[in-house]
Tab-separated table of C-alpha atoms and ligand atoms in Angstrom:
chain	number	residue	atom	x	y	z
A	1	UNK	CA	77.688	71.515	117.287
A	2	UNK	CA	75.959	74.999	116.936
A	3	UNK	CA	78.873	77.653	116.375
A	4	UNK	CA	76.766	80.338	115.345
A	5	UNK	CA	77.799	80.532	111.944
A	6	UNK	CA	74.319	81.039	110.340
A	7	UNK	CA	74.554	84.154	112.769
A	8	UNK	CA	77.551	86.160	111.928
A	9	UNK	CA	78.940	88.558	109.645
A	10	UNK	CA	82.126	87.337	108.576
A	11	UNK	CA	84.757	89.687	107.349
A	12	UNK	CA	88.042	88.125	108.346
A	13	UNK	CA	88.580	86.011	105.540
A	14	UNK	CA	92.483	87.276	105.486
A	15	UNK	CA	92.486	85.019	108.948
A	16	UNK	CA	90.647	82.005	107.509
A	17	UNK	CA	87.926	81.033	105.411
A	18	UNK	CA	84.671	79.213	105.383
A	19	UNK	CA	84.662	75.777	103.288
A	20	UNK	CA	83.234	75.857	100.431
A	21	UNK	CA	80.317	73.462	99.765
A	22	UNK	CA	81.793	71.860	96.446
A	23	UNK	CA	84.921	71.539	98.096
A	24	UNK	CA	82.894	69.673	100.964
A	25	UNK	CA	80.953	67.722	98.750
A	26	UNK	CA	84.613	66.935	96.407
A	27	UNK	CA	86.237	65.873	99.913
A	28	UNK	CA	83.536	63.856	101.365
A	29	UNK	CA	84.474	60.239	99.246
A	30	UNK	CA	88.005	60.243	100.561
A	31	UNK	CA	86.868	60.736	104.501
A	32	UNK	CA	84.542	57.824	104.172
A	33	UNK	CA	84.827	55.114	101.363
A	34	UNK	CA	88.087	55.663	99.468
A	35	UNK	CA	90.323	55.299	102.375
A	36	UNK	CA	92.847	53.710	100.726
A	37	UNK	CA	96.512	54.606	100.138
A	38	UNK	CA	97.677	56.175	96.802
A	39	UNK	CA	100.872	54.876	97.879
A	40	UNK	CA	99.168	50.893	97.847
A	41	UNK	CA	99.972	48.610	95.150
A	42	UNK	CA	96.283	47.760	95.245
A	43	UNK	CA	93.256	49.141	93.028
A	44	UNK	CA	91.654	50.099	96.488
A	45	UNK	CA	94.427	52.510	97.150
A	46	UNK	CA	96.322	53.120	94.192
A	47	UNK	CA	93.254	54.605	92.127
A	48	UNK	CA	93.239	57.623	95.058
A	49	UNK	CA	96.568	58.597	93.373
A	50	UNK	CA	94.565	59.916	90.325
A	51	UNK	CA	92.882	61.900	92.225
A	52	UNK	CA	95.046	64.084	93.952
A	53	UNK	CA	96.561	64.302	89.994
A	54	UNK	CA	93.827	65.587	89.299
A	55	UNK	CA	93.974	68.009	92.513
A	56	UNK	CA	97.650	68.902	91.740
A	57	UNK	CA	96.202	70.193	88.182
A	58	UNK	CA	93.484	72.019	88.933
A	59	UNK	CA	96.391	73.656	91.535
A	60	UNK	CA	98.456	73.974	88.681
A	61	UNK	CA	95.916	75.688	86.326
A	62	UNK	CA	95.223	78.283	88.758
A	63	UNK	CA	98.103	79.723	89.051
A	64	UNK	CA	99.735	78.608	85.103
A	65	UNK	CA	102.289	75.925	86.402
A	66	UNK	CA	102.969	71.969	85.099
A	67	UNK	CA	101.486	69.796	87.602
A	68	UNK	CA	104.746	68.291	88.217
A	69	UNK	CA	106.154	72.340	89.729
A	70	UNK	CA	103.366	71.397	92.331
A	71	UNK	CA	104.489	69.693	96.098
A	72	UNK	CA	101.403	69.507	98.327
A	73	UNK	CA	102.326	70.273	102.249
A	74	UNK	CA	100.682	70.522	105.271
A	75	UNK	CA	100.349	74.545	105.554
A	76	UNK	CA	101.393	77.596	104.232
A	77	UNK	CA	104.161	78.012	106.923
A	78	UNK	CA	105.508	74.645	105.677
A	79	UNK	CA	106.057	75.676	102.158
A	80	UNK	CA	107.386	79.308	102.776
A	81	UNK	CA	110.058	76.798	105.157
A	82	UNK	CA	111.092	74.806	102.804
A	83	UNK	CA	111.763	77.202	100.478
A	84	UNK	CA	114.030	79.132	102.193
A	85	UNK	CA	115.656	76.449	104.120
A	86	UNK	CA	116.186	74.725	101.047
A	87	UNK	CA	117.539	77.581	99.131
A	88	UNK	CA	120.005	78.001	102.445
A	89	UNK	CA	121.431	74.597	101.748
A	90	UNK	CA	121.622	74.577	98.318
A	91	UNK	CA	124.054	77.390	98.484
A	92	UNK	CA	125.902	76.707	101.693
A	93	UNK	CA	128.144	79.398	101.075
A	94	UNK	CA	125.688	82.044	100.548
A	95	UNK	CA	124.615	83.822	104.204
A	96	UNK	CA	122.225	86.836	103.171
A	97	UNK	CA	118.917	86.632	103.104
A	98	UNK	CA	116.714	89.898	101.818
A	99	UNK	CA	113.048	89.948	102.897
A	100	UNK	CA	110.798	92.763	104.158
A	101	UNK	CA	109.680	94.097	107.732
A	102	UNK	CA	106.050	93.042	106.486
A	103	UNK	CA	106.125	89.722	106.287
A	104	UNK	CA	103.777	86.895	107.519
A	105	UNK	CA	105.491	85.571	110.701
A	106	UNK	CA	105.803	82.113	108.992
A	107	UNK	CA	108.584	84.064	106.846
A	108	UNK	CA	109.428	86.401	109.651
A	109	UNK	CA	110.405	83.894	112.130
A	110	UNK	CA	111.859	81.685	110.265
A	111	UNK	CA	114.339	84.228	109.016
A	112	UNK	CA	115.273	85.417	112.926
A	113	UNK	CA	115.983	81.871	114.012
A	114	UNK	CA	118.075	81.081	110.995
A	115	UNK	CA	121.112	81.022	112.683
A	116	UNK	CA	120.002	78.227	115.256
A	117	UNK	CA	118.213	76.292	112.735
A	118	UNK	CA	120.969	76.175	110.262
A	119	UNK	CA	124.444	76.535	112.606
A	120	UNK	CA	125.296	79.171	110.191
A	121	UNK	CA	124.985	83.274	110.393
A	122	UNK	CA	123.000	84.746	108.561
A	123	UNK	CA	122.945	88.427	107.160
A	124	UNK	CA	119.031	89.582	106.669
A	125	UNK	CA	117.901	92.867	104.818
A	126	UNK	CA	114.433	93.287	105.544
A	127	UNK	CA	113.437	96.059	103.521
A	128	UNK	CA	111.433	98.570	104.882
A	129	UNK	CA	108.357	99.763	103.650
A	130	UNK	CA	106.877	103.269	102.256
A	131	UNK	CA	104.058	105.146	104.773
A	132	UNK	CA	101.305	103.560	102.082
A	133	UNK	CA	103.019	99.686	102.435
A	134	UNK	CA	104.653	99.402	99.463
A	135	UNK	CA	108.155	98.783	98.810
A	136	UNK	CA	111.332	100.727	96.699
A	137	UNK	CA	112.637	98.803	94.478
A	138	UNK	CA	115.855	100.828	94.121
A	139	UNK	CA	116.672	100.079	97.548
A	140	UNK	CA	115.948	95.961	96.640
A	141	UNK	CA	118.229	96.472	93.839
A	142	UNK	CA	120.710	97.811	96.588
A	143	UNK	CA	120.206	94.945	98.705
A	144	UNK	CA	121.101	92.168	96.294
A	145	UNK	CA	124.822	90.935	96.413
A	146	UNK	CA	126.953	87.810	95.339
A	147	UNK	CA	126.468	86.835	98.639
A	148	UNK	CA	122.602	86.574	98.100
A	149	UNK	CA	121.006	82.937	98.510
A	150	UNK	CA	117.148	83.532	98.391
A	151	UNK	CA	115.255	86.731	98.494
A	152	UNK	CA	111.560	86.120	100.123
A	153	UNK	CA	108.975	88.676	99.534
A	154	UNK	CA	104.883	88.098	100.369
A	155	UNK	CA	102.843	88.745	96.764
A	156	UNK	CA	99.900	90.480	98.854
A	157	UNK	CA	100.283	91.691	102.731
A	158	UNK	CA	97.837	89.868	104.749
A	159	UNK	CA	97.227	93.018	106.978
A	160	UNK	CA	96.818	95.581	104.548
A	161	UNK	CA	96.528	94.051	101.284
A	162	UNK	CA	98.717	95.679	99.581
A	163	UNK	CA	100.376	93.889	96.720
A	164	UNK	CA	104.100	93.977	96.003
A	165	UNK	CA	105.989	94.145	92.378
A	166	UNK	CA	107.156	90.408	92.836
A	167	UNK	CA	107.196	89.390	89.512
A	168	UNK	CA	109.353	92.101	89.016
A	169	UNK	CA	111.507	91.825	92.023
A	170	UNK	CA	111.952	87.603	90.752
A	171	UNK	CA	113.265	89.148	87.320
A	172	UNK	CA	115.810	91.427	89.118
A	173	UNK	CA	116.954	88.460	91.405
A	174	UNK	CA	117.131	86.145	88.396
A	175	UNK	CA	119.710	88.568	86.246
A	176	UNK	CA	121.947	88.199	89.813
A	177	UNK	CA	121.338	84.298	89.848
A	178	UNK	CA	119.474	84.516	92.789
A	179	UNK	CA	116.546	82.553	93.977
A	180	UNK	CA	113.381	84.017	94.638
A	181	UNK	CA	110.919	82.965	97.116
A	182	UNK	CA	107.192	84.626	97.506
A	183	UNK	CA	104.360	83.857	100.145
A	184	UNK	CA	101.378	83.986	97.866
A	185	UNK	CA	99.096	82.546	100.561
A	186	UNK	CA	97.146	86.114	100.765
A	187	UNK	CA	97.189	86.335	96.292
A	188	UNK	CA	95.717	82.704	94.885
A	189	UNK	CA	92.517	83.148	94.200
A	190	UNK	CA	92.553	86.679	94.653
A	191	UNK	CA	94.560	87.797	91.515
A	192	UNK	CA	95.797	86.621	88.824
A	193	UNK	CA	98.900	84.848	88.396
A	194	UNK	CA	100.708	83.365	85.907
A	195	UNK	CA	104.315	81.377	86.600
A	196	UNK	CA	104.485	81.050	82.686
A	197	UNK	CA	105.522	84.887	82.898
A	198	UNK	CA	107.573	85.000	85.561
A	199	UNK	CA	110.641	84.260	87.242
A	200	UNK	CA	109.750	83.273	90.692
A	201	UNK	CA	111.221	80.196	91.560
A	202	UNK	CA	109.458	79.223	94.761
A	203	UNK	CA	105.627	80.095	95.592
A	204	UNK	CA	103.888	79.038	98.757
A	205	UNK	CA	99.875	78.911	98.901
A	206	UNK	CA	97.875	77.466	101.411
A	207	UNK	CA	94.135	75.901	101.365
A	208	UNK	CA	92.358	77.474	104.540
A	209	UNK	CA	92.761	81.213	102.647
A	210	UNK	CA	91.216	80.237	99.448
A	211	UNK	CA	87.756	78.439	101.053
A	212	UNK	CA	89.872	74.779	101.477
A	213	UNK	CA	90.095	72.901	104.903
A	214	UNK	CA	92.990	74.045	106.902
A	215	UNK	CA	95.869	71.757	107.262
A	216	UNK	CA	96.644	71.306	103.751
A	217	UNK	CA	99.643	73.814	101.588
A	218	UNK	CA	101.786	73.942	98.273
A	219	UNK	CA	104.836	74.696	97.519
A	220	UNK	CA	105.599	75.415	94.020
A	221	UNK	CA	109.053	74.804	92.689
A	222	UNK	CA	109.891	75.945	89.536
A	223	UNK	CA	110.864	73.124	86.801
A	224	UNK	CA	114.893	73.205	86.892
A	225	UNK	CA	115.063	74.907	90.596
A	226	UNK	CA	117.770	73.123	92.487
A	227	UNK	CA	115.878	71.585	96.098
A	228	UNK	CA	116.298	70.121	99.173
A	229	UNK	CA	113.575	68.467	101.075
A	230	UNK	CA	112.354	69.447	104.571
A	231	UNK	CA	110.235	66.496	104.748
A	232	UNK	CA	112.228	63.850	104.496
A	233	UNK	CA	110.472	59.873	104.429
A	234	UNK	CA	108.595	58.219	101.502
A	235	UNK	CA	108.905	58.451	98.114
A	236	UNK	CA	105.277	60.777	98.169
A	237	UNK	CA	104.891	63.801	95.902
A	238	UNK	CA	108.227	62.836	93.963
A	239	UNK	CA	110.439	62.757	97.118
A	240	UNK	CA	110.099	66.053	97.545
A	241	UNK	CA	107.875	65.838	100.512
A	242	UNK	CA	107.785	62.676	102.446
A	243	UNK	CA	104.428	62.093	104.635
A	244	UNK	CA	101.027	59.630	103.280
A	245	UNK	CA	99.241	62.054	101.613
A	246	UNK	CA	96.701	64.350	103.283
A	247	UNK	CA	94.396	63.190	100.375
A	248	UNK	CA	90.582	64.901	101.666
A	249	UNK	CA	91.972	67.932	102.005
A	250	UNK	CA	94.295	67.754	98.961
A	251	UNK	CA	91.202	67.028	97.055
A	252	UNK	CA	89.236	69.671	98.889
A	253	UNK	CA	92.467	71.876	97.820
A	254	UNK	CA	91.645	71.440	94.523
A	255	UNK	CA	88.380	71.431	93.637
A	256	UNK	CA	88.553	74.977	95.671
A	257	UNK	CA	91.528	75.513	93.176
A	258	UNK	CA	88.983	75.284	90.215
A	259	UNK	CA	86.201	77.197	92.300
A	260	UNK	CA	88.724	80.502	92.741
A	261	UNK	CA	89.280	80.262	88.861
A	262	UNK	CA	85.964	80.297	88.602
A	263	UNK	CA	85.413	83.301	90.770
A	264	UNK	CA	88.282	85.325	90.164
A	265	UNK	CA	85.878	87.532	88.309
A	266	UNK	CA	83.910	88.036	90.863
A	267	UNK	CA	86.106	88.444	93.349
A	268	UNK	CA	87.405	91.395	91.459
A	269	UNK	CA	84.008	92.874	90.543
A	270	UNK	CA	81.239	92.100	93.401
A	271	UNK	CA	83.371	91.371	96.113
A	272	UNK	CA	86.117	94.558	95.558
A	273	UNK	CA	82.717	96.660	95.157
A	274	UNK	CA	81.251	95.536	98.407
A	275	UNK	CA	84.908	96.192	99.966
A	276	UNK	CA	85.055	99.760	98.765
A	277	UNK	CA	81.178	100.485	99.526
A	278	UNK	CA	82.374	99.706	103.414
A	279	UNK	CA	86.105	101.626	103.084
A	280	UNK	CA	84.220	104.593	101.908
A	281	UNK	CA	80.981	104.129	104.208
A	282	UNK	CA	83.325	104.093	107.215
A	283	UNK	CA	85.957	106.756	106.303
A	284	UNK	CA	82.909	109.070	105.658
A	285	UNK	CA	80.735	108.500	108.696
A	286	UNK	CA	83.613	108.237	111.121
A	287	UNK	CA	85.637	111.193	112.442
A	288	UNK	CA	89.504	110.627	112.070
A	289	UNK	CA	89.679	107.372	110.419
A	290	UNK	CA	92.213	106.430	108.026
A	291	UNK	CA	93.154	103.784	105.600
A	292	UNK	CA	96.405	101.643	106.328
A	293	UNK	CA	97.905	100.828	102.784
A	294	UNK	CA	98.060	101.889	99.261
A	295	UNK	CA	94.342	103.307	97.885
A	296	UNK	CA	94.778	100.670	94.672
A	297	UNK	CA	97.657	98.390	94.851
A	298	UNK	CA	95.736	96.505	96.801
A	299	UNK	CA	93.700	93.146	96.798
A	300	UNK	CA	90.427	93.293	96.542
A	301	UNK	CA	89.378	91.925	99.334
A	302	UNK	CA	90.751	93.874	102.513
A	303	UNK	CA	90.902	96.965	104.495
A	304	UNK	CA	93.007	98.112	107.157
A	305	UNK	CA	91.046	101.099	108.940
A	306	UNK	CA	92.488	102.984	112.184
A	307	UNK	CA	90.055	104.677	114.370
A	308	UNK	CA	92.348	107.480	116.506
A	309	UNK	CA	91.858	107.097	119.904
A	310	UNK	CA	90.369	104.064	119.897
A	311	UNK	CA	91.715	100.144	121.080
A	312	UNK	CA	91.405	97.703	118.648
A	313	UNK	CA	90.477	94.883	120.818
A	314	UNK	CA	87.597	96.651	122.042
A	315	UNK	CA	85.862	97.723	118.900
A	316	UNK	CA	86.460	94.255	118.303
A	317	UNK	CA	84.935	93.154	121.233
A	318	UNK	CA	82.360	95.642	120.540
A	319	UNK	CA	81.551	94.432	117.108
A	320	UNK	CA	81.463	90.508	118.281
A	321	UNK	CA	78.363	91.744	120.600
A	322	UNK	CA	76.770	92.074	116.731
A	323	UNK	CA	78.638	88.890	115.752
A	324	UNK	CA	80.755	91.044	113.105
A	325	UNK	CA	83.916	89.123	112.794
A	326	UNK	CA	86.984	91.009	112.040
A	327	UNK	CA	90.839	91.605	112.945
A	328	UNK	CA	92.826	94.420	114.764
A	329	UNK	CA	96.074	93.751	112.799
A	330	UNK	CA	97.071	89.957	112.180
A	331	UNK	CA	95.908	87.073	114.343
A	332	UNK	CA	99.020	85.888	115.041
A	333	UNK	CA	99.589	89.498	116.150
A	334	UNK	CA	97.030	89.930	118.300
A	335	UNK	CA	97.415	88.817	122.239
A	336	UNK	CA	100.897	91.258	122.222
A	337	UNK	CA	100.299	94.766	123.143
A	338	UNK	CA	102.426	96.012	120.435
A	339	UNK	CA	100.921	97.191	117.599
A	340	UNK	CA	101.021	95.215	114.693
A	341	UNK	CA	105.004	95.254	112.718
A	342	UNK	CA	103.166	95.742	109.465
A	343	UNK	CA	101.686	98.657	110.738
A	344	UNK	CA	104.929	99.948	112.306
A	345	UNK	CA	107.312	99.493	109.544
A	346	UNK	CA	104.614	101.954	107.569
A	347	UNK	CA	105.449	104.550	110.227
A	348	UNK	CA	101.096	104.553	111.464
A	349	UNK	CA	101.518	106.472	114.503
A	350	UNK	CA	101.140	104.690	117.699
A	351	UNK	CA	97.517	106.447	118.186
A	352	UNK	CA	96.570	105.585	115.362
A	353	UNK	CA	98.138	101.522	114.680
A	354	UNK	CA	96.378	100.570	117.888
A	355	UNK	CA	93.114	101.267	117.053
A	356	UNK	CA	93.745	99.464	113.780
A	357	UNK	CA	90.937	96.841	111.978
A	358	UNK	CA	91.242	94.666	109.203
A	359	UNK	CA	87.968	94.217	107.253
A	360	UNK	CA	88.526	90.942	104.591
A	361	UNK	CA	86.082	89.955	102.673
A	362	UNK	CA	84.815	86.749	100.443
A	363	UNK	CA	82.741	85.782	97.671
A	364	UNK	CA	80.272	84.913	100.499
A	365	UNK	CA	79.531	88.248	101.752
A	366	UNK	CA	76.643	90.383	100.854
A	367	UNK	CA	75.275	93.987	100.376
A	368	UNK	CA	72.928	93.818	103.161
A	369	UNK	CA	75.965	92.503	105.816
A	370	UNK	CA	77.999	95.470	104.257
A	371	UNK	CA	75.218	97.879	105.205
A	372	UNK	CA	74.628	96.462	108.989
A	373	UNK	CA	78.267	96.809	109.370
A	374	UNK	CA	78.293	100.317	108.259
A	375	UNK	CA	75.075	101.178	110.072
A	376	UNK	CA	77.058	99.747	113.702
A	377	UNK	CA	80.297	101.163	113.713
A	378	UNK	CA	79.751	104.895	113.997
A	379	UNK	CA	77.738	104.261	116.811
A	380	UNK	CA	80.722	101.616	118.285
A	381	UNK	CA	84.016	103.918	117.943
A	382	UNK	CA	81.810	107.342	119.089
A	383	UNK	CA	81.013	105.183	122.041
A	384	UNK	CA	84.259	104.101	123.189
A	385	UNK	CA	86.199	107.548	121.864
A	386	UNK	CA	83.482	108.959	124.819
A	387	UNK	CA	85.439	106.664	127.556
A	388	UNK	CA	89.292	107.199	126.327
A	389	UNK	CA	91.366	109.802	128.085
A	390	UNK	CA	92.324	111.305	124.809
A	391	UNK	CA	89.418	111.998	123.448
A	392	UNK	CA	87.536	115.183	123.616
A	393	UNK	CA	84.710	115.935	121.445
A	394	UNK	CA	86.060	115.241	118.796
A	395	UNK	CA	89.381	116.902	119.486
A	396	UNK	CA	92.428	114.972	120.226
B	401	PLP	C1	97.826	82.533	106.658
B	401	PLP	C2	99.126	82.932	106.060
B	401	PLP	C3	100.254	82.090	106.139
B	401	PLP	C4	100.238	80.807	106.895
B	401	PLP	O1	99.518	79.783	106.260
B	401	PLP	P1	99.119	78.507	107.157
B	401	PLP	O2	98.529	77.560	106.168
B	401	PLP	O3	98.142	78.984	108.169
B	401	PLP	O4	100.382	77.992	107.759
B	401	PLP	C5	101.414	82.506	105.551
B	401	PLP	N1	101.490	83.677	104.906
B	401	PLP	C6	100.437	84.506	104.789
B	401	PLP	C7	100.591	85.780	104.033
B	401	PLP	C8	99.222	84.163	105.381
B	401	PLP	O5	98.201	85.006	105.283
């Protein structure tokens, strides 16, 4: 089937990302010969089991855990679940949860249908956020109480980028006992991070974010953590997550595991170059244009850019006549006609959050894409600021 993706420019890596070829290549065995189950008494399926060892430590080395802190699972949403429903049970006593008003909805919803999902109330602080996304700590100190079971809190926002103090918001909530949770899906690969020297005690990641198939997730749980399955069936991945292994896309998961570590470098050099080439390219050549998030705390990958005046979903509509793919706020957003709740809790005012788009970038993005896209937007928001009520030459 012809998708067009020799054809476009794709910048919304933060939404998903392409596969690499290695991790194609690593994958391919296990959708075709080596069918077998690593679960099999058998040498046919049995020897797949050393594979996705090998998976779960290339996983592990990424990120400096044991392989044995590593639970594979079907998604990112499925790990940041667990973790907080398992923290929930381990202390049934304990009802307050403290999050953020930023979170991915996989953390977000969960924590609004607590109550049903457990039988129990819950008390949630979800801490707000500064105008530039990032978070007071003093008021997080605030929030934490004997009552506290689990504090969840994303590493990187998958809107804006910006990147939170979690390792050390964990230290804080381990002086107080309390577990700590954080969605790192946006971070692996990304930045570095090392549980050696930390004291999070529950990470999720996921593989379609880091150039792995979709489908496939970890959970990391700390050596010593008390937990509670969500999955509960086989004996697979120590009884800590029942289900036959998803083994091509764990393996996929980890070979892409190895490629990140690889190009961590690059990410953080090429890639954060190209990404600040097109912040600065666009907040130059565009009238009233701003950047959602904190100038540096920030992966190196994304930006957030509101164009006043302007819809999102039509420059995006504009820019897919180009084939340049991009976001206004978060996918899972998108479809509502409120503007995005990252966006909001930051305070962006309502003229500007709806004309919001998220730029994301990968390793497989070049200059010359970088320049097109620069070259096409002035051209895109000048035309459409020419057709909205509130826009008069320029002046709002
Ligand atoms: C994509 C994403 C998720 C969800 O991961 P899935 O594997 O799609 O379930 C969770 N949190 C963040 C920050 C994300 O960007």
């Amino acid at each position: 089937m012809d998708c067009g993706s020799d054809k476009v420019i794709y910048m919304d890596n933060n939404a998903t990302t392409k596969i690499a070829p290695e991790v194609v290549d690593a994958m391919m065995p296990f959708l075709t010969d080596c069918y077998g189950n690593p679960s099999s008494m058998h040498t046919f399926g049995g020897q797949v089991g050393r594979y996705i060892e090998e998976a779960r430590q290339s996983v592990a080395d990424l990120i400096g855990a044991e392989p044995e802190e590593i639970v594979f699972t079907s998604c990112g949403t499925e790990s940041d679940s667990t973790a907080i429903l398992s923290a929930l049970q381990t202390f049934p006593d304990k009802r307050h949860v403290v999050t953020t008003r930023v979170e991915h909805p996989a953390v977000k919803n969960l924590c609004e249908n607590l109550d049903n999902l457990t039988g129990h109330k819950h008390r949630i602080t979800r801490l707000p956020v500064e105008s530039d996304g990032t978070l007071d700590l003093k008021r997080y100190e605030e929030a934490l109480s004997d009552d506290t079971a689990i504090v969840s809190v994303m590493w990187a926002n998958n809107e804006t980028g910006v990147i939170f103090p979690v390792e050390e918001m964990a230290a804080m909530a381990r002086e107080r006992g309390i577990l700590f949770h954080t969605d790192a899906v946006q971070a692996v690969g990304k930045i570095p991070i090392n549980m050696t020297t930390n004291a999070v005690d529950f990470l999720s990641l996921s593989g379609h974010k880091l150039h792995a198939p979709k489908g496939v997730g970890v959970l990391y749980i700390r050596k010593g953590t008390p937990f509670i399955p969500f999955l509960n069936g086989g004996h697979q991945e120590r009884g800590r997550r029942g289900g036959t292994e998803n083994v091509a896309s764990i393996i996929g998961l980890g070979r892409a595991c190895s490629l990140a570590a690889e190009k961590m470098d690059e990410e953080n050099t090429r890639v954060r170059a190209l990404r600040d080439k097109l912040e600065k390219g666009l907040l130059s050549s565009i009238p009233k244009s701003l950047l959602n998030g904190h100038p540096t705390l920030r992966l190196p990958n994304t930006t957030n850019i509101s164009f006043e005046f302007v819809e999102g979903e039509a420059i995006l509509l504009h820019m897919n006549r180009y084939n340049i793919c991009a976001s206004s706020g978060s996918a899972c957003t998108s479809g509502s006609l409120e503007p995005s709740h990252v966006l909001r809790a930051m305070g962006v005012p309502f003229t500007a959050a709806h004309g919001s788009i998220r730029f994301s970038l990968s390793i497989y993005n070049t200059e010359e894409e970088v320049d097109f896209v620069l070259d096409k937007m002035p051209g895109i928001i000048e035309n459409l600021r020419q057709m909205s009520p509130f826009w008069n030459n320029g002046e709002a």
